[in-house]
Coordinates of C-alpha atoms in Angstrom, one line a residue:
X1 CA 0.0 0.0 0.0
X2 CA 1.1 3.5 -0.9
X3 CA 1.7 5.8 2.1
X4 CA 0.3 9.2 1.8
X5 CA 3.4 12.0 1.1
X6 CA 5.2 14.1 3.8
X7 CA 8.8 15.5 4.7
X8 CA 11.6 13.7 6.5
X9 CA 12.4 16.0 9.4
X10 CA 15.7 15.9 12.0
X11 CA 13.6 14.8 14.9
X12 CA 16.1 16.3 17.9
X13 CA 14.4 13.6 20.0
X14 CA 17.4 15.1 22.5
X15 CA 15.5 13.6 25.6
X16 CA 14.4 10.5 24.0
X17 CA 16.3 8.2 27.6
X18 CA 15.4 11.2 30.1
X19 CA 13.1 9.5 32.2
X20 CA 10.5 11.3 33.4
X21 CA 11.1 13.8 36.4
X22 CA 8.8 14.6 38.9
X23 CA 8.7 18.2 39.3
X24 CA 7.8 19.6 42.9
X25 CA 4.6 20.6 43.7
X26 CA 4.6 24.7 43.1
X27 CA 3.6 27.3 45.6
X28 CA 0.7 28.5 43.8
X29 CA -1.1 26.8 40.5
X30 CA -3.2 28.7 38.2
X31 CA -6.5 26.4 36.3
X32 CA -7.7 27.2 33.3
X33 CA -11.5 26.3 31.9
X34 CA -11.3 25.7 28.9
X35 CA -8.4 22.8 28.2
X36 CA -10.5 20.7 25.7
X37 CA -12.3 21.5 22.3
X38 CA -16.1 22.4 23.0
X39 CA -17.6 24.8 25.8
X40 CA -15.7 26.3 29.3
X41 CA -16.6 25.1 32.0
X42 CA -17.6 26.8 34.9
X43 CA -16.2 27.3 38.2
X44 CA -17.6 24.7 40.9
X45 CA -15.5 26.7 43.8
X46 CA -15.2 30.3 45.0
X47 CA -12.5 32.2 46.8
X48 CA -11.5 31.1 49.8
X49 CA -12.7 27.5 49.6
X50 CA -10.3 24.6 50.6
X51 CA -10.0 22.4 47.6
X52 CA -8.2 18.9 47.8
X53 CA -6.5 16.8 45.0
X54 CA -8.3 15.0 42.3
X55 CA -10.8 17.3 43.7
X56 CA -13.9 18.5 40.8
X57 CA -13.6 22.4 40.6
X58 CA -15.1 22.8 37.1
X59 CA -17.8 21.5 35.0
X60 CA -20.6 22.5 32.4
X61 CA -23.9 21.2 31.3
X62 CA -22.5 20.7 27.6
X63 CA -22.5 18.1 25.9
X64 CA -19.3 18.7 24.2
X65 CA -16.6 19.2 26.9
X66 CA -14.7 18.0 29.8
X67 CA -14.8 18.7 33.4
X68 CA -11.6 20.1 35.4
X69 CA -9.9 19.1 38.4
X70 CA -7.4 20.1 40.9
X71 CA -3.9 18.5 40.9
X72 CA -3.3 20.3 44.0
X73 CA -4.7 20.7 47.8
X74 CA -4.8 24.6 49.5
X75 CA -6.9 27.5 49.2
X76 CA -8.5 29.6 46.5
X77 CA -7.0 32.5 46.2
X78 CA -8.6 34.4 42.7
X79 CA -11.0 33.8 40.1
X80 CA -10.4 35.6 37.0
X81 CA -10.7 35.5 33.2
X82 CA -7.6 34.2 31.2
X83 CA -6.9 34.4 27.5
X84 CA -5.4 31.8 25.6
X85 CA -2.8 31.5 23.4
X86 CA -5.4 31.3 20.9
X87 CA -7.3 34.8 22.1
X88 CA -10.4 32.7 23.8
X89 CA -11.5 33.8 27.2
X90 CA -12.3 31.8 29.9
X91 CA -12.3 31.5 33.4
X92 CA -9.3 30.6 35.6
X93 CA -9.0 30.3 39.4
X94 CA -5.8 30.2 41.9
X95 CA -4.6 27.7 43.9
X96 CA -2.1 28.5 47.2
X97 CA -0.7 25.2 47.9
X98 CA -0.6 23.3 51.6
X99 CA 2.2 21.3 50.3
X100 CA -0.2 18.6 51.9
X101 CA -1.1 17.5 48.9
X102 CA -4.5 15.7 50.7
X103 CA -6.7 13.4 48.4
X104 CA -10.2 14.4 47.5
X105 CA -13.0 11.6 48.9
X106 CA -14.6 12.3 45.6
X107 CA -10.8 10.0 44.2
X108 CA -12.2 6.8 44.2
X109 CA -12.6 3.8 41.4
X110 CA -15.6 4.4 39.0
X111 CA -18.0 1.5 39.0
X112 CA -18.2 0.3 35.2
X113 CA -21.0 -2.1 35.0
X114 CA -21.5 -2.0 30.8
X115 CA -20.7 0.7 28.0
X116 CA -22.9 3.5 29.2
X117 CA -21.1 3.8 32.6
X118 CA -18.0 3.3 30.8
X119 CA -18.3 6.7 28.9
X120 CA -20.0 8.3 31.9
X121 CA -16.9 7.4 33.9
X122 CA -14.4 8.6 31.2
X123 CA -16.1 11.9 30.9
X124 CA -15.7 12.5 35.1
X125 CA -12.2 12.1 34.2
X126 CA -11.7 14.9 32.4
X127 CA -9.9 12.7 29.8
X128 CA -8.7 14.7 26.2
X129 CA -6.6 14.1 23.6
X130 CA -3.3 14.5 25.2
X131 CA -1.4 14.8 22.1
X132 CA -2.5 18.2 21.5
X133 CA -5.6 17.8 20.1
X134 CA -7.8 18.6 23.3
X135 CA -11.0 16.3 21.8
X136 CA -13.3 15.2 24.7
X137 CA -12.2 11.7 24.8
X138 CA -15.8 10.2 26.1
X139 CA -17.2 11.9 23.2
X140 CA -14.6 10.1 20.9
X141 CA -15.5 6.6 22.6
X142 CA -19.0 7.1 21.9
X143 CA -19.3 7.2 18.1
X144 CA -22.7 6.7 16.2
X145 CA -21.5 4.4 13.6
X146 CA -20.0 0.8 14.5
X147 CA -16.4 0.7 15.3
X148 CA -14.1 -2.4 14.2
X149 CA -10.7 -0.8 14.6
X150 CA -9.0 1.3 17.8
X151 CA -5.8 2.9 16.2
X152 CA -3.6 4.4 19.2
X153 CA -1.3 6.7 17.6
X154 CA 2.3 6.6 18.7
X155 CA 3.9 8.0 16.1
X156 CA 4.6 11.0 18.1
X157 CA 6.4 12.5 14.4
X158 CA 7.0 16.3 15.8
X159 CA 10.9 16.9 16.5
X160 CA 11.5 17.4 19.9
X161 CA 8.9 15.9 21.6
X162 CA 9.6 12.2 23.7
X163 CA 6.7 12.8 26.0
X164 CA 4.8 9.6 24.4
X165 CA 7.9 7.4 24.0
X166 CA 8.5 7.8 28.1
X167 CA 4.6 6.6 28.1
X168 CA 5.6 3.9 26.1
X169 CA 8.7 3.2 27.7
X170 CA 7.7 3.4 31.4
X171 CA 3.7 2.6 31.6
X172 CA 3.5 -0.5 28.4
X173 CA 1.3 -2.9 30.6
X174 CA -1.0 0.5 31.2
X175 CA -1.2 1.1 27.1
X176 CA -1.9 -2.6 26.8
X177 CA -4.1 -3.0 29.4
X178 CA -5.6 0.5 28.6
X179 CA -5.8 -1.1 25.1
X180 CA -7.9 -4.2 26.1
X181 CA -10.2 -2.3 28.4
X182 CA -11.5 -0.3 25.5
X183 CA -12.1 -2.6 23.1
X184 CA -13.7 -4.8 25.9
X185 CA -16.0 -1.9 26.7
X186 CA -16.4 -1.0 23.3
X187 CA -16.9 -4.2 21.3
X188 CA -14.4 -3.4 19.2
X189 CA -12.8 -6.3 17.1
X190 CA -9.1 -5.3 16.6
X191 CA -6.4 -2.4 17.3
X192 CA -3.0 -1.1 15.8
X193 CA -0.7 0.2 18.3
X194 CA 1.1 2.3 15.1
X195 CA 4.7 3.3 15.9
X196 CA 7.3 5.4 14.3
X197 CA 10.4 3.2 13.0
X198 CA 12.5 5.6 15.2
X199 CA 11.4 4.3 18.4
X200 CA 13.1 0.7 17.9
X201 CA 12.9 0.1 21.2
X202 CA 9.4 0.4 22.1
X203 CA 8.7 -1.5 18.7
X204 CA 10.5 -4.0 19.8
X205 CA 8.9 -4.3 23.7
X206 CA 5.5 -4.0 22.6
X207 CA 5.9 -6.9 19.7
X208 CA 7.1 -9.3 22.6
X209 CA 3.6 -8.0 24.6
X210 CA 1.5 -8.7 21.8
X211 CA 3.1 -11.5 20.5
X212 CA 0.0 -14.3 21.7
X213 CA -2.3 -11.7 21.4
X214 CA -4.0 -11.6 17.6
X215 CA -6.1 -8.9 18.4
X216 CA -3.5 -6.4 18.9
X217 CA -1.5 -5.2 16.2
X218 CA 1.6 -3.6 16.7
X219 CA 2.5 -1.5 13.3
X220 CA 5.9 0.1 12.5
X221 CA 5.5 3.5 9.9
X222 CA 8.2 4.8 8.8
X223 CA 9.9 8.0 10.4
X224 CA 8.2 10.9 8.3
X225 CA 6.1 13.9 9.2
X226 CA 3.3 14.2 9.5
X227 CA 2.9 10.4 10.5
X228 CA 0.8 11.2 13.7
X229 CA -2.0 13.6 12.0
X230 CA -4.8 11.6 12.6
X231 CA -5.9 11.3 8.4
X232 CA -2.8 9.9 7.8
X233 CA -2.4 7.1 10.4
X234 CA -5.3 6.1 9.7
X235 CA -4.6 5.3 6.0
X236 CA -1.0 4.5 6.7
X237 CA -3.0 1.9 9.1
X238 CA -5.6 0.3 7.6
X239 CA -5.8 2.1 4.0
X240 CA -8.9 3.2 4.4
X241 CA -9.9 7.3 3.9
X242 CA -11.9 9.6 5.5
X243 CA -13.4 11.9 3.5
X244 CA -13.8 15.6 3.8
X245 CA -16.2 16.1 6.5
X246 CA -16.2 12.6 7.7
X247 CA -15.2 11.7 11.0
X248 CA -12.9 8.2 11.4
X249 CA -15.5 6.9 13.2
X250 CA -17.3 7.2 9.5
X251 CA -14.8 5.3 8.2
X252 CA -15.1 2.7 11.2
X253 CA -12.2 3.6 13.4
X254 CA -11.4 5.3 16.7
X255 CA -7.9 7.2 17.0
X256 CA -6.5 7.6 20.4
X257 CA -3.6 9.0 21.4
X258 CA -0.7 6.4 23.3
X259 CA -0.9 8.6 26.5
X260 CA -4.7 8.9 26.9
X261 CA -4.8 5.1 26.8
X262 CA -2.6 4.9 29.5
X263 CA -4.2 7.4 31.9
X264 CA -7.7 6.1 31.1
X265 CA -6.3 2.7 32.3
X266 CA -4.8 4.2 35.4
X267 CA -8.4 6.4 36.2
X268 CA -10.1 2.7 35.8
X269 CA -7.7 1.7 38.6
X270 CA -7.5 4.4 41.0
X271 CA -10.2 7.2 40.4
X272 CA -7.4 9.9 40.1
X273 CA -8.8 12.6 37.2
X274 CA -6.6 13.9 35.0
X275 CA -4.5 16.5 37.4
X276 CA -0.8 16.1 35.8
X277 CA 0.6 16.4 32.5
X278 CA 4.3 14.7 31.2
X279 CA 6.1 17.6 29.2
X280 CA 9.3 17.6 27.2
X281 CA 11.2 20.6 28.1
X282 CA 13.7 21.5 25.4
X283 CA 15.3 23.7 22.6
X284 CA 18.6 25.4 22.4
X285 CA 18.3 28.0 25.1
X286 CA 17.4 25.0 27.7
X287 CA 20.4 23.6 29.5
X288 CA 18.8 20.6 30.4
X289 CA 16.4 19.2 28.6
X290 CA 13.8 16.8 30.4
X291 CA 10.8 15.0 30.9
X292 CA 8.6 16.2 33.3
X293 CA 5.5 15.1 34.8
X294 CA 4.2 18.1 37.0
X295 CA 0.3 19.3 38.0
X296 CA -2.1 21.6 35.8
X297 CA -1.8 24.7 36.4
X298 CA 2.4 25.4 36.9
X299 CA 3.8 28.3 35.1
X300 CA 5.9 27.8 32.5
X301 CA 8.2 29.5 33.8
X302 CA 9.3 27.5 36.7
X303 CA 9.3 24.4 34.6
X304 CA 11.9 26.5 32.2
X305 CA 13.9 27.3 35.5
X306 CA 13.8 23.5 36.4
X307 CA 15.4 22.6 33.2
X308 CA 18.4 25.6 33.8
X309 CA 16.9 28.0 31.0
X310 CA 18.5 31.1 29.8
X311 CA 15.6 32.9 30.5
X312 CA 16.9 36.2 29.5
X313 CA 18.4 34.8 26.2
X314 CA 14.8 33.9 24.5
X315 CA 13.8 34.6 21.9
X316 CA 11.0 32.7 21.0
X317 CA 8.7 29.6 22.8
X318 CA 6.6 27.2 21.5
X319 CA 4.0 24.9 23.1
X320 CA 4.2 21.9 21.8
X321 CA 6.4 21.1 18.6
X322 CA 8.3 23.6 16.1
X323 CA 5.9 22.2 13.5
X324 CA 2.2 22.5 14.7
X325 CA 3.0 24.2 18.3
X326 CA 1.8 27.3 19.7
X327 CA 4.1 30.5 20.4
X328 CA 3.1 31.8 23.1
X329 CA 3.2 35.2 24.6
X330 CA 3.7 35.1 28.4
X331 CA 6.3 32.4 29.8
X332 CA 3.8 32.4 32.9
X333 CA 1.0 30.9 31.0
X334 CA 0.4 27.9 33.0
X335 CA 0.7 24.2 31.6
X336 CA -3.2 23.0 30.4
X337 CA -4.1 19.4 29.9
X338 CA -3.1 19.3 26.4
X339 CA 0.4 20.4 26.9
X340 CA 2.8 17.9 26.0
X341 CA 6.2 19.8 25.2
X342 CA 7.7 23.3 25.9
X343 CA 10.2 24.3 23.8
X344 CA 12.3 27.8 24.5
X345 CA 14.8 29.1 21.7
X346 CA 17.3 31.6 21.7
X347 CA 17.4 32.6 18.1
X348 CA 14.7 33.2 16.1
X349 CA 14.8 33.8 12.2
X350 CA 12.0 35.7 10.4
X351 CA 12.8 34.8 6.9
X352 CA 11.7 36.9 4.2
X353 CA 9.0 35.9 1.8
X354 CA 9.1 36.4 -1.6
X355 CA 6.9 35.7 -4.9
X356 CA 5.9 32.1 -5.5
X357 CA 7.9 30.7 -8.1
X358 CA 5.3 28.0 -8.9
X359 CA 8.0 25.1 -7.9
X360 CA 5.3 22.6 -7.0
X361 CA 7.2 21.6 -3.9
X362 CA 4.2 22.6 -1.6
X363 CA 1.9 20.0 -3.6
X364 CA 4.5 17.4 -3.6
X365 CA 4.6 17.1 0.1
X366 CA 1.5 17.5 1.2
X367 CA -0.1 14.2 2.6
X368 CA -3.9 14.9 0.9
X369 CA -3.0 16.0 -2.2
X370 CA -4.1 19.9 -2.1
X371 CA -2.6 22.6 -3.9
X372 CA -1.2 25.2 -1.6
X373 CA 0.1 27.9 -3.5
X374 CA -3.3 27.8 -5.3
X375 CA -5.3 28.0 -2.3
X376 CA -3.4 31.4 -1.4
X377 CA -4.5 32.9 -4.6
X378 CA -8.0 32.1 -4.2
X379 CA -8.3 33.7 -0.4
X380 CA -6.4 36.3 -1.4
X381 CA -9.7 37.6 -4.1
X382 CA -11.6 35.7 -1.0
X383 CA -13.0 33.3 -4.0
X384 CA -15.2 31.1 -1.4
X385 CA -16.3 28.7 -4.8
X386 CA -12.9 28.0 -5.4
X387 CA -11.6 27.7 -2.1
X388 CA -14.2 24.9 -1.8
X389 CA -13.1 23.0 -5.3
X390 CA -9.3 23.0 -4.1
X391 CA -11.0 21.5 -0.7
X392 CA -8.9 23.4 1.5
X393 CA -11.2 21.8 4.5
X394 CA -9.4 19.1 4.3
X395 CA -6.0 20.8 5.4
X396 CA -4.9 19.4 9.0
X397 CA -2.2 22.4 9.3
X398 CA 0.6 20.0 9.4
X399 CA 2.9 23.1 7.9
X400 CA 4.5 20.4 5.4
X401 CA 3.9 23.4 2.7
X402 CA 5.6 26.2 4.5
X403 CA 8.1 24.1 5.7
X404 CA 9.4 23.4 2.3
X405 CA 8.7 26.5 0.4
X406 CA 11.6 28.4 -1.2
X407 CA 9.6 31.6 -1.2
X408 CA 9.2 31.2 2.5
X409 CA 5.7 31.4 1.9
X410 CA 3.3 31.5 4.7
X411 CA 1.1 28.6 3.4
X412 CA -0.1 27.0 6.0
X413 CA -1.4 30.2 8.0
X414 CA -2.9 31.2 5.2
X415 CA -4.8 27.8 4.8
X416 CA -6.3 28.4 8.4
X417 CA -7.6 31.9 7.3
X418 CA -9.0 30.6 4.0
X419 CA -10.9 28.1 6.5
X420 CA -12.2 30.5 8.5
X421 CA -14.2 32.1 5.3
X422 CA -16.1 28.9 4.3
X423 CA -19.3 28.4 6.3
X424 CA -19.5 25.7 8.7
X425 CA -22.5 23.9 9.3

């Protein structure tokens, strides 16, 4: 089978044998939410109140979104409104830690009796995508259409990041476990535990796992970007597509991310929410990269003077990886449930664009087969009827285009734009 086109990247996996750190619990945590896709939440607390770990301190009546807990115990301090990286406002309260770090009652083992309480108990973990997605993962496990495949996507293709492979490394029986439990729940038939060739290691641990096991597949891809985007894994996978505004459950199959697995496993066994995040810390102005597992709500910035930053020195820093990260404005934004790497530079290179030359390169390498340097003509006249024909809906912002382009044209950000001018239903 063909495999869909991409780039070949030097992934930097620099902290690829840092086990994961446990960073110490902060003085003061600040909670965002809105962490998922779909609606904020609202605040279940108030200043002053005395909030425990695993503790509830967050929820909405939506149907679409996640409920948010607190990773620490000690006192409400604020309650304010934060913006996002992305502009969105929400909500956001302050912790002041005890250092205590008391458990909630409310952290206790859901009872799962069949699939609806299986989905009800997933929600009330405030569960996600946790490789930067942010979908509401009980939504995800409760398709409409009949479901024969789980994928769980470990292909973890951005440079940089290792916070998966540490998963994969240090949790396996959780991801296999994890792995069983939904399809048990589910009803589903098979999964493909799909792996990047450059993690040898874990290829090679999770084969010996599987080995008597015919339900599990464990898939090697090979090492090219963007491997991970959920499209692509899915045909690299199974070879089937989903078309434009199709889901994969359309298509029959559920993609899940290697780390949510894990921590849904773990929330079967114990009742702890999702409170803590693992984070790759890295980039040139970092003078030790790690892994670190720490609780919702630190700053940034202390996780940067963890790792011996050069604070001063930066000059740029990106949430998640250099390809489909975020920069973000304020090294105190605190880390959110989808945050899975931190990356802090100390030169940053504005290149200068220049006219298309009509190379082809940026259709070469994209995995779906669009026409990039086409679509930026059409949204520049805002041509909405042609916009549609060169189905820029389809475009997953994997930056493959710009990443490529001799003009150092901005392709991808312009794709996003030209998305945001065709309705939605």
């Amino acid at each position: 089978m063909k495999k869909l086109n991409g780039i070949k990247l030097n992934h930097r996996k620099n902290t690829e044998n840092s086990s994961t750190v446990d960073f110490p619990v902060p003085s003061k945590v600040s909670i965002p939410f809105s962490m998922t896709m779909g609606a904020p939440c609202q605040p279940l607390v108030k200043v002053g109140d005395i909030v425990s770990v695993g503790q509830k301190i967050g929820d909405t009546d939506a149907a679409f979104s996640a409920p948010v807990h607190s990773g620490v115990s000690g006192k409400v301090t604020a309650v304010s409104d934060y913006r996002n990286a992305m502009g969105t406002v929400c909500k956001m309260i302050e912790i002041e830690t005890d250092g205590l770090q008391t458990i909630s009652d409310e952290v206790r083992p859901p009872v799962v009796t069949d699939k609806e309480s299986f989905i009800k108990a997933v929600r009330e973990s405030g569960a996600c995508g946790l490789g930067g997605a942010g979908f509401p993962t009980h939504i995800k496990l409760n398709p409409k259409n009949e479901i024969d495949t789980l994928i769980i996507n470990a292909a973890e293709c951005e440079p940089y990041i290792t916070a998966d492979y540490r998963e994969m490394m240090e949790n396996p029986q959780d991801i296999i476990n994890g792995i069983n439990m939904i399809k048990t729940q589910l009803g589903i038939r098979y999964a493909k535990l799909a792996i990047e060739a450059n993690k040898p290691e874990a290829i090679k641990n999770f084969t010996a796992m599987a080995e008597n096991d015919d339900t599990i597949d464990i898939i090697t891809l090979p090492s090219a970007y963007p491997q991970g985007a959920e499209k692509v894994i899915i045909y690299n996978s199974t070879g089937r597509i989903v078309n434009e505004g199709s889901l994969p459950a359309d298509a029959g199959v559920i993609v899940m991310n290697v780390s949510t697995v894990g921590f849904l496993y773990r929330y079967m066994q114990t009742g702890m929410p999702l409170v803590t995040r693992r984070l790759t810390i890295d980039g040139n102005a970092v003078g030790e990269p790690k892994n670190i597992r720490t609780v919702i709500g630190t700053s940034f910035r202390e996780l940067l003077e963890f790792c011996k930053t050069d604070i001063p020195s930066i000059k740029k820093i990106i949430a998640g990886g250099p390809m489909m990260g975020m920069s973000i404005p304020d090294i105190d934004m605190p880390v959110v449930k989808t945050s899975n790497a931190l990356l802090a530079f100390n030169h940053y290179d504005e290149r200068k664009t220049s006219n298309c030359i009509r190379c082809g390169r940026c259709v070469r390498v994209c995995p779906l087969g669009l026409m990039p340097a086409d679509i930026d003509r059409a949204y520049k006249i805002r041509n909405i009827d042609e916009l549609k024909k060169l189905k820029v809906l389809l475009c997953m912002n994997c930056g493959s285009c710009t990443y490529v382009c001799p003009a150092n044209r901005k392709l991808a950000e312009t794709n996003q734009l030209a998305k945001a001018l065709i309705p939605r239903k």
